[in-house]
PDB file of C-alpha atoms in Angstrom:
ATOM      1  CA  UNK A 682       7.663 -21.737  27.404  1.00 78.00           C
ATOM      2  CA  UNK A 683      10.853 -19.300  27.974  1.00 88.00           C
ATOM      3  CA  UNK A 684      10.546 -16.101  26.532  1.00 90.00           C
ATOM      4  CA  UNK A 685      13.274 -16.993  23.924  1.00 91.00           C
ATOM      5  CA  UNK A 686      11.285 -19.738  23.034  1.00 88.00           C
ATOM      6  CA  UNK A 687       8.332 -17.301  22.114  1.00 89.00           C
ATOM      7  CA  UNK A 688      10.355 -14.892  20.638  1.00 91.00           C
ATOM      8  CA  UNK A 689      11.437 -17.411  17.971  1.00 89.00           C
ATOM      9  CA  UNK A 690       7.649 -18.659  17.322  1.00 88.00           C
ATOM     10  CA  UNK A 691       6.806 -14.800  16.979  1.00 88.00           C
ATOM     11  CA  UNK A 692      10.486 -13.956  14.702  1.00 89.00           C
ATOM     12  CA  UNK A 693       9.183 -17.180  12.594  1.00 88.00           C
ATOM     13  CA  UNK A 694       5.590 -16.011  11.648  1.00 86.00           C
ATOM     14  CA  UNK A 695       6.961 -12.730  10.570  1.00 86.00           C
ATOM     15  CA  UNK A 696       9.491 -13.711   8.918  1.00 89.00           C
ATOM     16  CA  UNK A 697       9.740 -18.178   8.136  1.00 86.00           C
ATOM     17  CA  UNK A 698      13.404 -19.290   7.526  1.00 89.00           C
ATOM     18  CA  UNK A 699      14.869 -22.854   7.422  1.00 88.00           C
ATOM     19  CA  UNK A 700      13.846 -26.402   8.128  1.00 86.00           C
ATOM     20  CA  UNK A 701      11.074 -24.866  11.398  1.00 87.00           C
ATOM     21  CA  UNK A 702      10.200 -22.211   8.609  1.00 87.00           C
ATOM     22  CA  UNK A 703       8.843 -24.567   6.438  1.00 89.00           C
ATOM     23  CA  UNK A 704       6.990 -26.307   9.594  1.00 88.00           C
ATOM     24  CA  UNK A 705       5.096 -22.754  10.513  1.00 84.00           C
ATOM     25  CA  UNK A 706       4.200 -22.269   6.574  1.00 83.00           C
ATOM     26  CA  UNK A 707       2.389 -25.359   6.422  1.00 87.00           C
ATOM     27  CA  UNK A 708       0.525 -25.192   9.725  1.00 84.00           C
ATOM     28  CA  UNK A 709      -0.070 -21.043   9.009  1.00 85.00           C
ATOM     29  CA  UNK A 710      -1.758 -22.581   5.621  1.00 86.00           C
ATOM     30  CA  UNK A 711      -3.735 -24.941   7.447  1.00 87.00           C
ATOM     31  CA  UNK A 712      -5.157 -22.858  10.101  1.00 87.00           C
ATOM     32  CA  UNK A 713      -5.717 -19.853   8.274  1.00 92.00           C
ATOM     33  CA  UNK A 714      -7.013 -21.435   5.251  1.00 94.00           C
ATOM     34  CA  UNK A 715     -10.785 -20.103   6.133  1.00 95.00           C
ATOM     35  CA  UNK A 716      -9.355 -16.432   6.625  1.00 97.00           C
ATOM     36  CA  UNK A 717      -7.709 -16.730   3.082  1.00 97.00           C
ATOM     37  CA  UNK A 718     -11.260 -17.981   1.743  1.00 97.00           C
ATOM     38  CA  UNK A 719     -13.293 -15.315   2.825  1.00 98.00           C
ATOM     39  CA  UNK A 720     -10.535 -12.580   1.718  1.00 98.00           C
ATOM     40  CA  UNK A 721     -10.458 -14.234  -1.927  1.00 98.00           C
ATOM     41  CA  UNK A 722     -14.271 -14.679  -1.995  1.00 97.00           C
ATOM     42  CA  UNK A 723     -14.558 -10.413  -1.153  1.00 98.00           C
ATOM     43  CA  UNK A 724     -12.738  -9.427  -4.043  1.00 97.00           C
ATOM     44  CA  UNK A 725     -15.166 -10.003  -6.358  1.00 95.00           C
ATOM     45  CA  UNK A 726     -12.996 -11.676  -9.040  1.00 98.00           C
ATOM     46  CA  UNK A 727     -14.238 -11.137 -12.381  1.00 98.00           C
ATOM     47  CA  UNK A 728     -12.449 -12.894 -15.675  1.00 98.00           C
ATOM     48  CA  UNK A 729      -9.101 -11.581 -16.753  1.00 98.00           C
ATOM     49  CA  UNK A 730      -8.134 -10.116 -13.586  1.00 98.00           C
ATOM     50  CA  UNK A 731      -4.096  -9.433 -12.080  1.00 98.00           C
ATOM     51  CA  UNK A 732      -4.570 -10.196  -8.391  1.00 98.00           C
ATOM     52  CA  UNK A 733      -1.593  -9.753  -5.897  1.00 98.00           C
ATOM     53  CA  UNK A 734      -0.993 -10.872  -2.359  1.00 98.00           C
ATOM     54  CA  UNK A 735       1.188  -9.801   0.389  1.00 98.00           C
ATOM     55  CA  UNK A 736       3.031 -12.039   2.695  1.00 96.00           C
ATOM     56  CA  UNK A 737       1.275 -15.036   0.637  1.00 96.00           C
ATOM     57  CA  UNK A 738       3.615 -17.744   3.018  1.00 93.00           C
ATOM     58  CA  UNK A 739       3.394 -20.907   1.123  1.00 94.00           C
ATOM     59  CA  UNK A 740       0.779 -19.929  -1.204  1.00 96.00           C
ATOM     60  CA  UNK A 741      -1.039 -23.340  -0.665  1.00 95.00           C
ATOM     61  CA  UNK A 742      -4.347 -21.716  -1.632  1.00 96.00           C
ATOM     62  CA  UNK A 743      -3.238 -20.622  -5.063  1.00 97.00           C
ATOM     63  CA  UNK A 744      -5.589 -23.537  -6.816  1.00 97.00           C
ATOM     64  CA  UNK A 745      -8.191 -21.635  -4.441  1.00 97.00           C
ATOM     65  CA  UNK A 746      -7.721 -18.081  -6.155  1.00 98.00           C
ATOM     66  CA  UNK A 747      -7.944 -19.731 -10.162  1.00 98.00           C
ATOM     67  CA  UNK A 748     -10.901 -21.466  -9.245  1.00 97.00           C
ATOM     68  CA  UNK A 749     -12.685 -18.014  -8.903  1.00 98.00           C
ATOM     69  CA  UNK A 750     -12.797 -17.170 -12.696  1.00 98.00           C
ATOM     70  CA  UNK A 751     -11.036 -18.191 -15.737  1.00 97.00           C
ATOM     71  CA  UNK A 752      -7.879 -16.092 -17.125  1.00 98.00           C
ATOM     72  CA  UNK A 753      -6.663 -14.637 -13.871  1.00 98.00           C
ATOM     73  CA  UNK A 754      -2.971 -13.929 -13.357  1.00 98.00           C
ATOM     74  CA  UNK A 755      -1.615 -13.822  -9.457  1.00 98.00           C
ATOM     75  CA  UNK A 756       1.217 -11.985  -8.060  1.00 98.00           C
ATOM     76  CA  UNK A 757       2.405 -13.026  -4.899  1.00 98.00           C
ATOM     77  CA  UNK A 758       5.414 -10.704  -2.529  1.00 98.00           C
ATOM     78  CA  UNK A 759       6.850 -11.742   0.327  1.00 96.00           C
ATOM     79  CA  UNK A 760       9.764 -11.032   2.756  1.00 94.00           C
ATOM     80  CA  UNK A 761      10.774 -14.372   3.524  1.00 93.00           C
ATOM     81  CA  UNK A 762      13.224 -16.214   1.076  1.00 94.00           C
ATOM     82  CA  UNK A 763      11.963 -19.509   2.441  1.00 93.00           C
ATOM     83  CA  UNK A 764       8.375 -18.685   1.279  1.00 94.00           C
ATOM     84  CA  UNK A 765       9.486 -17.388  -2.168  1.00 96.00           C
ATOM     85  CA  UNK A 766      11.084 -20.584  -2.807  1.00 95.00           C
ATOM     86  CA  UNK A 767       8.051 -22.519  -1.020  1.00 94.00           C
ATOM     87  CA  UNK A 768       5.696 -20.761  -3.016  1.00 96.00           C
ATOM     88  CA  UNK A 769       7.421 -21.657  -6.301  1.00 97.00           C
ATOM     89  CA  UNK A 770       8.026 -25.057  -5.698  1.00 96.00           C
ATOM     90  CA  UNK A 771       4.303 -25.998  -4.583  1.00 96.00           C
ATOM     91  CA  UNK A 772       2.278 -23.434  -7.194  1.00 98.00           C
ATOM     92  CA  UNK A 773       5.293 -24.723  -9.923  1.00 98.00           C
ATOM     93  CA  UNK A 774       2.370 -25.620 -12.504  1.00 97.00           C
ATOM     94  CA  UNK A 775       0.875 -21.996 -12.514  1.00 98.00           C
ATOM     95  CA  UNK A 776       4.633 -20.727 -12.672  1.00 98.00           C
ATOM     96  CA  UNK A 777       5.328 -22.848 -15.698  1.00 98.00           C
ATOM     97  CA  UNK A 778       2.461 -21.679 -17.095  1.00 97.00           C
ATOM     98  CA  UNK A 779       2.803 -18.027 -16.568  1.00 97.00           C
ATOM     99  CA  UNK A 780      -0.099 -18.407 -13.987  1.00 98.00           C
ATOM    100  CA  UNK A 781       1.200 -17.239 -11.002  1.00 98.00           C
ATOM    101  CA  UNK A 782       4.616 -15.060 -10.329  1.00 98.00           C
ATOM    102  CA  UNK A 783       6.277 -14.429  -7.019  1.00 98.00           C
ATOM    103  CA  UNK A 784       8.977 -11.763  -6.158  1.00 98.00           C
ATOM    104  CA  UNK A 785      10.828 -10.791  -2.546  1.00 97.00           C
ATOM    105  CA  UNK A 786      10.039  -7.287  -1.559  1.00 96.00           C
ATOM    106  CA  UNK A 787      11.197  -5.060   1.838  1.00 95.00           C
ATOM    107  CA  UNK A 788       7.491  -4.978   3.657  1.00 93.00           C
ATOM    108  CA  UNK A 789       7.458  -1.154   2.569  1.00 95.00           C
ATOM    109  CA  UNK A 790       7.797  -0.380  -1.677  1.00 96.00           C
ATOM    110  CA  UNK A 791       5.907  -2.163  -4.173  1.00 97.00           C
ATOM    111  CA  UNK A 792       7.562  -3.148  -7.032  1.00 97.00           C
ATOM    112  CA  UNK A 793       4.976  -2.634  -9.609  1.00 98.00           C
ATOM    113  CA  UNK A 794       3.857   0.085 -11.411  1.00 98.00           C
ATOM    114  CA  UNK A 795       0.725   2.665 -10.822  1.00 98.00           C
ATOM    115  CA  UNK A 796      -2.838   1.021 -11.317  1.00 98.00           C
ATOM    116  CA  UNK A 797      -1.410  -2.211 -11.965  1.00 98.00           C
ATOM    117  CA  UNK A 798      -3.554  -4.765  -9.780  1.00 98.00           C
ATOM    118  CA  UNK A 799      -7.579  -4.852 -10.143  1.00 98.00           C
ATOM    119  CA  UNK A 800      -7.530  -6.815  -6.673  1.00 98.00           C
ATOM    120  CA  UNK A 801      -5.134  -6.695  -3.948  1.00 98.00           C
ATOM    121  CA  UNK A 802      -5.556  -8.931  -0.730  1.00 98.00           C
ATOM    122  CA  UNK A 803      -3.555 -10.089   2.419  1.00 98.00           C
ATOM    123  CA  UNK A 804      -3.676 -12.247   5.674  1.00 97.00           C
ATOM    124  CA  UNK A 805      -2.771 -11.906   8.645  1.00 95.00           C
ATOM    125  CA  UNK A 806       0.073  -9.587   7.381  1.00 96.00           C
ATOM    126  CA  UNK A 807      -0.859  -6.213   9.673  1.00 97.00           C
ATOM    127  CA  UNK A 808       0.532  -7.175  12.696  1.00 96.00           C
ATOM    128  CA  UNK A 809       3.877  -7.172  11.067  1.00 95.00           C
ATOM    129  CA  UNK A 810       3.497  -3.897   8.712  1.00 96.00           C
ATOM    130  CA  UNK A 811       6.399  -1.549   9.694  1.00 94.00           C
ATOM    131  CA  UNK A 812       4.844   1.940   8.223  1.00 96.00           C
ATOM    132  CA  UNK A 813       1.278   0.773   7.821  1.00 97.00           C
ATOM    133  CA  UNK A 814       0.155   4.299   6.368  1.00 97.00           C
ATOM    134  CA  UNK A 815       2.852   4.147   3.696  1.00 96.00           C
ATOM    135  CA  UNK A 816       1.971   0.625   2.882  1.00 98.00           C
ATOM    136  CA  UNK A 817      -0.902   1.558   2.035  1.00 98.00           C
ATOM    137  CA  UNK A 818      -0.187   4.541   0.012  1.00 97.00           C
ATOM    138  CA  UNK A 819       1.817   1.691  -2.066  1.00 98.00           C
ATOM    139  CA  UNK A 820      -1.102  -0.526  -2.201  1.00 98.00           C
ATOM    140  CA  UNK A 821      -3.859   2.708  -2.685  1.00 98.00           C
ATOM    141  CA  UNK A 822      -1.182   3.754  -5.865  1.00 98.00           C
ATOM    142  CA  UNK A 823      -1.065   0.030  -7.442  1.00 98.00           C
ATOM    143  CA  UNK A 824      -4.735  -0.696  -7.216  1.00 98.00           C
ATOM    144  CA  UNK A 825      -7.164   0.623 -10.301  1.00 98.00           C
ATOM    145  CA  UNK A 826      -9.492   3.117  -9.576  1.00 97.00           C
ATOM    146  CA  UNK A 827     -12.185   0.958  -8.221  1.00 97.00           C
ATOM    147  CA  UNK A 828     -10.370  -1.922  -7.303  1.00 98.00           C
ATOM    148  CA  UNK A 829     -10.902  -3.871  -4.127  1.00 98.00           C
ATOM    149  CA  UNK A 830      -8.173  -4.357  -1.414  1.00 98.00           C
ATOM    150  CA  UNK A 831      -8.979  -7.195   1.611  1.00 98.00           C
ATOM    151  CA  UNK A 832      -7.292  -7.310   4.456  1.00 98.00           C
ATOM    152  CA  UNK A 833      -8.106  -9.659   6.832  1.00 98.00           C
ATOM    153  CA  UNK A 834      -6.743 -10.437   9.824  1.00 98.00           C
ATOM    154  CA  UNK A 835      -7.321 -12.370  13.930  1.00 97.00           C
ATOM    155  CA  UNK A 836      -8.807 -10.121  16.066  1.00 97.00           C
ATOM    156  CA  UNK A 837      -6.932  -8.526  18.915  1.00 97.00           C
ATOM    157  CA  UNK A 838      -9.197 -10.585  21.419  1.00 95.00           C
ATOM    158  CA  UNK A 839      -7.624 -13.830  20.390  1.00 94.00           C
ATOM    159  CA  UNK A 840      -4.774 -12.693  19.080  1.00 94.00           C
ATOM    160  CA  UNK A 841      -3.694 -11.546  22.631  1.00 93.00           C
ATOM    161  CA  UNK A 842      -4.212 -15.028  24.133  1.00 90.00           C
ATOM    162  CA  UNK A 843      -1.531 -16.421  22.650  1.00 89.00           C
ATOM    163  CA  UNK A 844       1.562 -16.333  24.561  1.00 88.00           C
ATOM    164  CA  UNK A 845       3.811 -15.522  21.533  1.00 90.00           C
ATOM    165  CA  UNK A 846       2.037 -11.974  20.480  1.00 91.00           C
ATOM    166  CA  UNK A 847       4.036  -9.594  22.958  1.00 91.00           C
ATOM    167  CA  UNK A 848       7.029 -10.012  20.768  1.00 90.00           C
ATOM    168  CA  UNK A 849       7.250  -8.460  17.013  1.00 89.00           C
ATOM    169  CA  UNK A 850       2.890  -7.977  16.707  1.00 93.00           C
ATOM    170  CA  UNK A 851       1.002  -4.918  16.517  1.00 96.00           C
ATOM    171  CA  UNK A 852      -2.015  -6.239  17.411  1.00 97.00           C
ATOM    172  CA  UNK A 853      -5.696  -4.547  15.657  1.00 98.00           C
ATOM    173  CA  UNK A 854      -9.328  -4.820  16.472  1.00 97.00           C
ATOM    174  CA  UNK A 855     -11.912  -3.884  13.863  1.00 97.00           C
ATOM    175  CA  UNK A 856     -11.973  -0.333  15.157  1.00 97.00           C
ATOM    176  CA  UNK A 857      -8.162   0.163  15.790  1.00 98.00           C
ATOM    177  CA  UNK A 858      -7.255  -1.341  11.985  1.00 98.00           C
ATOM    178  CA  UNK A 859     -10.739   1.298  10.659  1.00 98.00           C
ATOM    179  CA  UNK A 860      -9.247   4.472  12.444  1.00 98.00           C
ATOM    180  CA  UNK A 861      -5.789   3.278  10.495  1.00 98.00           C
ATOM    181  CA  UNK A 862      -8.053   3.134   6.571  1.00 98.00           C
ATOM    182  CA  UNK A 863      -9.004   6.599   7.742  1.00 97.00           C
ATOM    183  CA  UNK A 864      -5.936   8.196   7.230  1.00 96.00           C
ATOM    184  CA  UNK A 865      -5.614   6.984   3.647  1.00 97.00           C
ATOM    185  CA  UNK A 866      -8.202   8.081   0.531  1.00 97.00           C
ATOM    186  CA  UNK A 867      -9.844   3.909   0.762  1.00 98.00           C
ATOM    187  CA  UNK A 868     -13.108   3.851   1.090  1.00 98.00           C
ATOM    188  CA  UNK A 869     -14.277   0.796   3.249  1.00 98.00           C
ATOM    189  CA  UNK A 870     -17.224  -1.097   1.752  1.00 98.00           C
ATOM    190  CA  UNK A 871     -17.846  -3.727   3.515  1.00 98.00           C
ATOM    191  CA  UNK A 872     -16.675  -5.386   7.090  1.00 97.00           C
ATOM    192  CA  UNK A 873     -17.129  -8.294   8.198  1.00 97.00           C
ATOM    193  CA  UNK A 874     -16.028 -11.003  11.562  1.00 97.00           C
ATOM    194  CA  UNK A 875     -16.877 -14.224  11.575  1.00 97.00           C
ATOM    195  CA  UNK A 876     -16.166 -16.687  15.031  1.00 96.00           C
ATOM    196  CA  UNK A 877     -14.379 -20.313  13.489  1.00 95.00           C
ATOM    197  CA  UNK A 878     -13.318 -22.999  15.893  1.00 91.00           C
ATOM    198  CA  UNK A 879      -9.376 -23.462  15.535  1.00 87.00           C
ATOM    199  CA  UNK A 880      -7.199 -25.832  17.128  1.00 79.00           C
ATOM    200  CA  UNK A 881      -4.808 -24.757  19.773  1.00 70.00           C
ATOM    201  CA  UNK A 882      -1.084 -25.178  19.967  1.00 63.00           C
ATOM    202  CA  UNK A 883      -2.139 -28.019  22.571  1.00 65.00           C
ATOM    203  CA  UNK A 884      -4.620 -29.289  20.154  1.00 73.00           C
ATOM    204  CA  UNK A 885      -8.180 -28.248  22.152  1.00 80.00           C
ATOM    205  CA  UNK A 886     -10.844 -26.207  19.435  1.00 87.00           C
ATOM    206  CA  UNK A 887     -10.826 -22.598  20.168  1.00 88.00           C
ATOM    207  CA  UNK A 888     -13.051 -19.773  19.223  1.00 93.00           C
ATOM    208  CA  UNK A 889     -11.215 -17.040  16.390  1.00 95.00           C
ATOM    209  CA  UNK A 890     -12.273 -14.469  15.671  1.00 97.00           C
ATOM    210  CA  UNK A 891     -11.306 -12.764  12.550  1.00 98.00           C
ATOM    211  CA  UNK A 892     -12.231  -9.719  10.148  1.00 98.00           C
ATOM    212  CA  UNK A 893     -12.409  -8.964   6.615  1.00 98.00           C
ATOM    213  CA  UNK A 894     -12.111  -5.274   5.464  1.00 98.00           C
ATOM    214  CA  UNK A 895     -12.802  -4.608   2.016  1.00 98.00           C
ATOM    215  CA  UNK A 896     -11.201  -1.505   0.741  1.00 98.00           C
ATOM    216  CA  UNK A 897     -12.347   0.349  -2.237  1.00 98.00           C
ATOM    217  CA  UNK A 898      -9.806   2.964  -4.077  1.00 98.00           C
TER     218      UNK A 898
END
């Protein structure tokens, strides 16, 4: 492929617009629906809970998240119009039903207030953070005290296999993204990477690996 050529796949998972947007949102749901599992799953969910997501793409896992316990309400952000509107149109039930609410944000400020959020979580979203400290100081200032904040992302190992990373990814192994929670007050709880087989752009399984930090405030 032509470096322009990788430059759009790379400009597309950061930021999905138009018809090829709506392409990479449904594939990025498919093949990172186990990452999204095992984010969900370390939050601990209890009843009554306000979740929120970052960079949520088409939020195809929503039905995922309510199965977890009863009276939960999700917030979803994300940068990308296209998922917004995505997001809205496929979760429209839990919108109806005052379920589920998504808003457009700039990657950097949070628009909620302080303490808001007993559990925050996101996927595959560091590569693209812009100020990662001061994101999260946003998400650290959101959060309750003791609230649990997942991030979980493709290790650098596979991530730098693919031909499209060089362009628009900071790329993190366990230690690199670790040595980045240091500098804020989280507390990290747990950690955990787990190997799944994924299939390749050219459609052979592959070995990801991927972590799970959970963050306690």
């Amino acid at each position: 492929m032509k470096k322009e050529e990788l430059q759009a796949i790379a400009a597309q998972l950061k930021h999905p617009t138009g018809e090829k947007g709506i392409e990479m949102a449904n594939m990025m749901n498919e093949t990172n629906i186990n990452m999204t599992r095992h984010s969900i799953q370390n939050l601990n969910i209890k009843a009554g809970d306000s979740i929120l997501e970052l960079g949520h793409g088409n939020a195809g896992h929503l039905e995922f998240v309510f199965e977890q316990a009863e009276k939960l309400k999700y917030y979803g952000l994300e940068m990308s119009e296209l998922m917004f509107q995505e997001a809205r149109r496929i979760n429209r039930n839990f919108v109806s039903q005052k379920q589920a609410f998504f808003s457009l944000y700039d990657g950097n400020k949070i628009p909620f207030e302080d303490t808001f959020f007993d559990n925050i979580f996101t996927v595959n979203t560091i590569y693209f953070w812009q100020e990662p400290e001061k994101l999260l100081s946003e998400i650290y200032r959101v959060l309750l005290q003791k609230g649990i904040f997942c991030v979980t992302f493709a290790e650098e190992s596979f991530m730098k296999q693919l031909p499209f990373t060089p362009y628009e990814f900071e790329l993190y192994n366990t230690e690199k993204a670790e040595k980045l929670i240091e500098k804020t007050l989280f507390k990290i709880v747990n950690k955990e990477t787990l190997i799944e087989k994924v299939k390749s752009k050219t459609g052979e399984l592959v070995d990801r690996a991927f972590t799970t930090l959970v963050l306690e405030k």
